[in-house]
Amino acid sequence: MQASSEKKQRKVVYLTFPPESSNKPVVCDLARVYGLDFSILKAQITPRHEGQMTLELSGPAEAFEAGLNYLRDQGIGVTPAAHRISRDEDSCIHCGVCTALCPTKALSLDIETRLVIFDDEACSACGMCTKVCPVAAMDILLENGVM
Ligand code: SF4
Ligand code: SF4
């Protein structure tokens, strides 16, 4: 069995780009230079204008801090974004795909009704269900007033 000595982090961050940085490939550098995985959740970037982007970032803790400091050095505003997960009850087709990978059992199958139950109190907001749901019923909602 292999054990990783590096502690991993996963965070959602909200970035604000000054006009002079809005066309630089700084987000790609997070993967290329710092080895971080990223997923762009929302973005509004226009060349030569101020831009905003919401990113989900994951990677080893040390690289994480170095990557965020790199962004700050480029004049980019970095704000950690609190987030939670919600389910669009009208979209869910109760296929059960998400129940197999939900680590906290916040998504589970009710044997009697054959419906998938979402317990948001048990949800750790890891975001895994949002990547596999075939109808995008699971969504990441950002709190603290960002995009
Ligand atoms: S994967 Fe999506 S559609 Fe399927 S049960 Fe889960 S939330 Fe519902
Ligand atoms: S975000 Fe993670 S913990 Fe929450 S319901 Fe989805 S898979 Fe389960």
Coordinates of C-alpha atoms and ligand atoms in Angstrom, one line a residue:
M1 CA 0.0 0.0 0.0
Q2 CA 1.3 3.5 -0.9
A3 CA 0.9 6.4 1.5
S4 CA 1.3 10.0 0.4
S5 CA 3.4 12.2 2.8
E6 CA 2.0 15.3 1.1
K7 CA -1.1 16.8 2.5
K8 CA -3.6 17.7 -0.2
Q9 CA -5.9 20.7 -0.1
R10 CA -9.0 21.6 -2.1
K11 CA -10.5 25.1 -2.1
V12 CA -12.7 27.3 -4.1
V13 CA -11.2 30.8 -4.7
Y14 CA -12.5 33.9 -6.3
L15 CA -10.0 35.8 -8.4
T16 CA -10.2 39.4 -9.6
F17 CA -7.9 40.4 -12.5
P18 CA -6.8 43.9 -13.2
P19 CA -7.1 45.0 -16.9
E20 CA -3.3 44.5 -17.4
S21 CA -3.5 40.9 -16.2
S22 CA -6.7 39.8 -17.9
N23 CA -5.0 38.3 -21.0
K24 CA -2.1 36.6 -19.2
P25 CA -2.1 32.8 -18.9
V26 CA -1.6 32.9 -15.1
V27 CA -4.2 30.2 -14.4
C28 CA -2.4 27.7 -16.7
D29 CA 0.8 28.5 -14.7
L30 CA -0.9 27.1 -11.6
A31 CA -0.9 23.6 -13.3
R32 CA 2.3 24.0 -15.4
V33 CA 4.6 25.6 -12.8
Y34 CA 2.9 24.6 -9.4
G35 CA 1.4 21.2 -10.4
L36 CA -2.1 22.2 -9.1
D37 CA -5.3 20.8 -10.5
F38 CA -7.9 23.4 -11.4
S39 CA -11.4 23.6 -12.6
I40 CA -13.0 26.9 -13.7
L41 CA -16.4 27.1 -12.2
K42 CA -17.3 30.6 -13.6
A43 CA -15.4 33.2 -15.5
Q44 CA -16.0 36.7 -16.9
I45 CA -12.8 37.8 -18.6
T46 CA -12.5 40.4 -21.4
P47 CA -9.1 41.5 -22.6
R48 CA -8.0 44.9 -21.2
H49 CA -10.9 44.9 -18.8
E50 CA -11.1 43.9 -15.1
G51 CA -12.1 40.2 -15.0
Q52 CA -13.4 37.7 -12.4
M53 CA -13.0 34.0 -12.2
T54 CA -14.1 31.4 -9.7
L55 CA -11.7 28.4 -9.5
E56 CA -11.7 25.1 -7.7
L57 CA -8.1 24.3 -6.9
S58 CA -6.5 21.2 -5.5
G59 CA -3.0 20.1 -4.8
P60 CA -0.3 19.6 -2.1
A61 CA -0.6 22.3 0.6
E62 CA 2.8 23.8 -0.1
A63 CA 2.3 24.1 -3.8
F64 CA -1.1 25.5 -3.0
E65 CA 0.2 28.4 -1.0
A66 CA 3.0 29.1 -3.6
G67 CA 0.5 29.1 -6.4
L68 CA -1.8 31.6 -4.6
N69 CA 1.2 33.8 -3.8
Y70 CA 2.2 33.7 -7.4
L71 CA -1.3 35.0 -8.4
R72 CA -1.1 37.8 -5.8
D73 CA 2.3 38.8 -7.2
Q74 CA 0.7 39.2 -10.5
G75 CA -1.7 41.8 -9.0
I76 CA -4.6 39.3 -8.9
G77 CA -7.1 39.5 -6.0
V78 CA -7.5 36.1 -4.3
T79 CA -10.5 35.6 -2.0
P80 CA -11.4 32.1 -0.5
A81 CA -15.0 31.4 -1.4
A82 CA -17.2 29.5 1.0
H83 CA -19.4 27.2 -0.9
R84 CA -22.1 24.6 -0.4
I85 CA -23.8 22.1 -2.6
S86 CA -27.4 22.2 -3.6
R87 CA -29.6 19.8 -5.7
D88 CA -32.1 20.9 -8.2
E89 CA -35.0 18.7 -7.2
D90 CA -36.8 19.1 -10.6
S91 CA -33.7 18.0 -12.6
C92 CA -32.7 14.9 -10.6
I93 CA -33.7 11.7 -12.3
H94 CA -32.8 9.5 -9.3
C95 CA -30.4 7.5 -11.4
G96 CA -28.2 6.8 -8.3
V97 CA -24.8 7.4 -10.0
C98 CA -23.9 10.0 -7.3
T99 CA -24.6 7.6 -4.4
A100 CA -21.8 5.3 -5.3
L101 CA -19.1 8.0 -4.7
C102 CA -20.5 10.3 -2.1
P103 CA -18.0 9.9 0.7
T104 CA -20.3 11.1 3.5
K105 CA -23.4 9.2 2.4
A106 CA -25.2 12.5 2.0
L107 CA -26.6 11.0 -1.1
S108 CA -28.3 7.7 -0.6
L109 CA -31.0 5.5 -2.1
D110 CA -34.2 5.1 -0.2
I111 CA -34.9 1.4 -0.7
E112 CA -38.7 1.7 -0.4
T113 CA -39.3 4.6 -2.7
R114 CA -36.3 4.0 -5.0
L115 CA -35.6 7.7 -4.8
V116 CA -32.2 9.3 -4.1
I117 CA -32.3 11.3 -0.9
F118 CA -29.9 14.3 -0.5
D119 CA -29.1 15.2 3.1
D120 CA -27.4 18.6 2.9
E121 CA -26.5 18.5 6.6
A122 CA -24.2 15.4 5.9
C123 CA -22.7 17.0 2.8
S124 CA -19.0 17.9 3.1
A125 CA -19.2 20.0 -0.2
C126 CA -16.4 17.9 -1.8
G127 CA -18.0 18.5 -5.2
M128 CA -17.6 15.0 -6.5
C129 CA -21.3 14.5 -7.3
T130 CA -21.3 17.7 -9.4
K131 CA -18.7 16.0 -11.8
V132 CA -20.7 12.9 -12.4
C133 CA -24.4 13.9 -12.3
P134 CA -25.6 13.3 -15.9
V135 CA -28.2 16.1 -15.7
A136 CA -26.2 18.6 -13.7
A137 CA -28.7 18.5 -10.8
M138 CA -25.9 19.0 -8.2
D139 CA -24.6 22.5 -8.2
I140 CA -21.9 24.5 -6.3
L141 CA -23.3 27.6 -4.7
L142 CA -20.8 30.2 -3.6
E143 CA -21.5 32.1 -0.5
N144 CA -19.8 35.3 0.8
G145 CA -21.2 37.3 -2.0
V146 CA -18.9 36.3 -4.9
M147 CA -20.0 35.3 -8.4
Ligands
SF4_1 S1 -26.4 11.6 -10.3 FE1 -27.7 13.4 -10.5 S2 -29.6 12.7 -11.4 FE2 -28.5 10.9 -10.6 S3 -29.4 10.6 -8.5 FE3 -27.6 11.9 -8.3 S4 -28.3 14.0 -8.3 FE4 -30.0 12.7 -9.2
SF4_2 S1 -20.6 17.3 -2.5 FE1 -19.6 15.4 -1.9 S2 -20.4 15.0 0.2 FE2 -21.8 16.5 -0.8 S3 -23.4 15.3 -1.7 FE3 -21.8 15.6 -3.3 S4 -20.4 13.8 -3.2 FE4 -21.7 13.9 -1.3

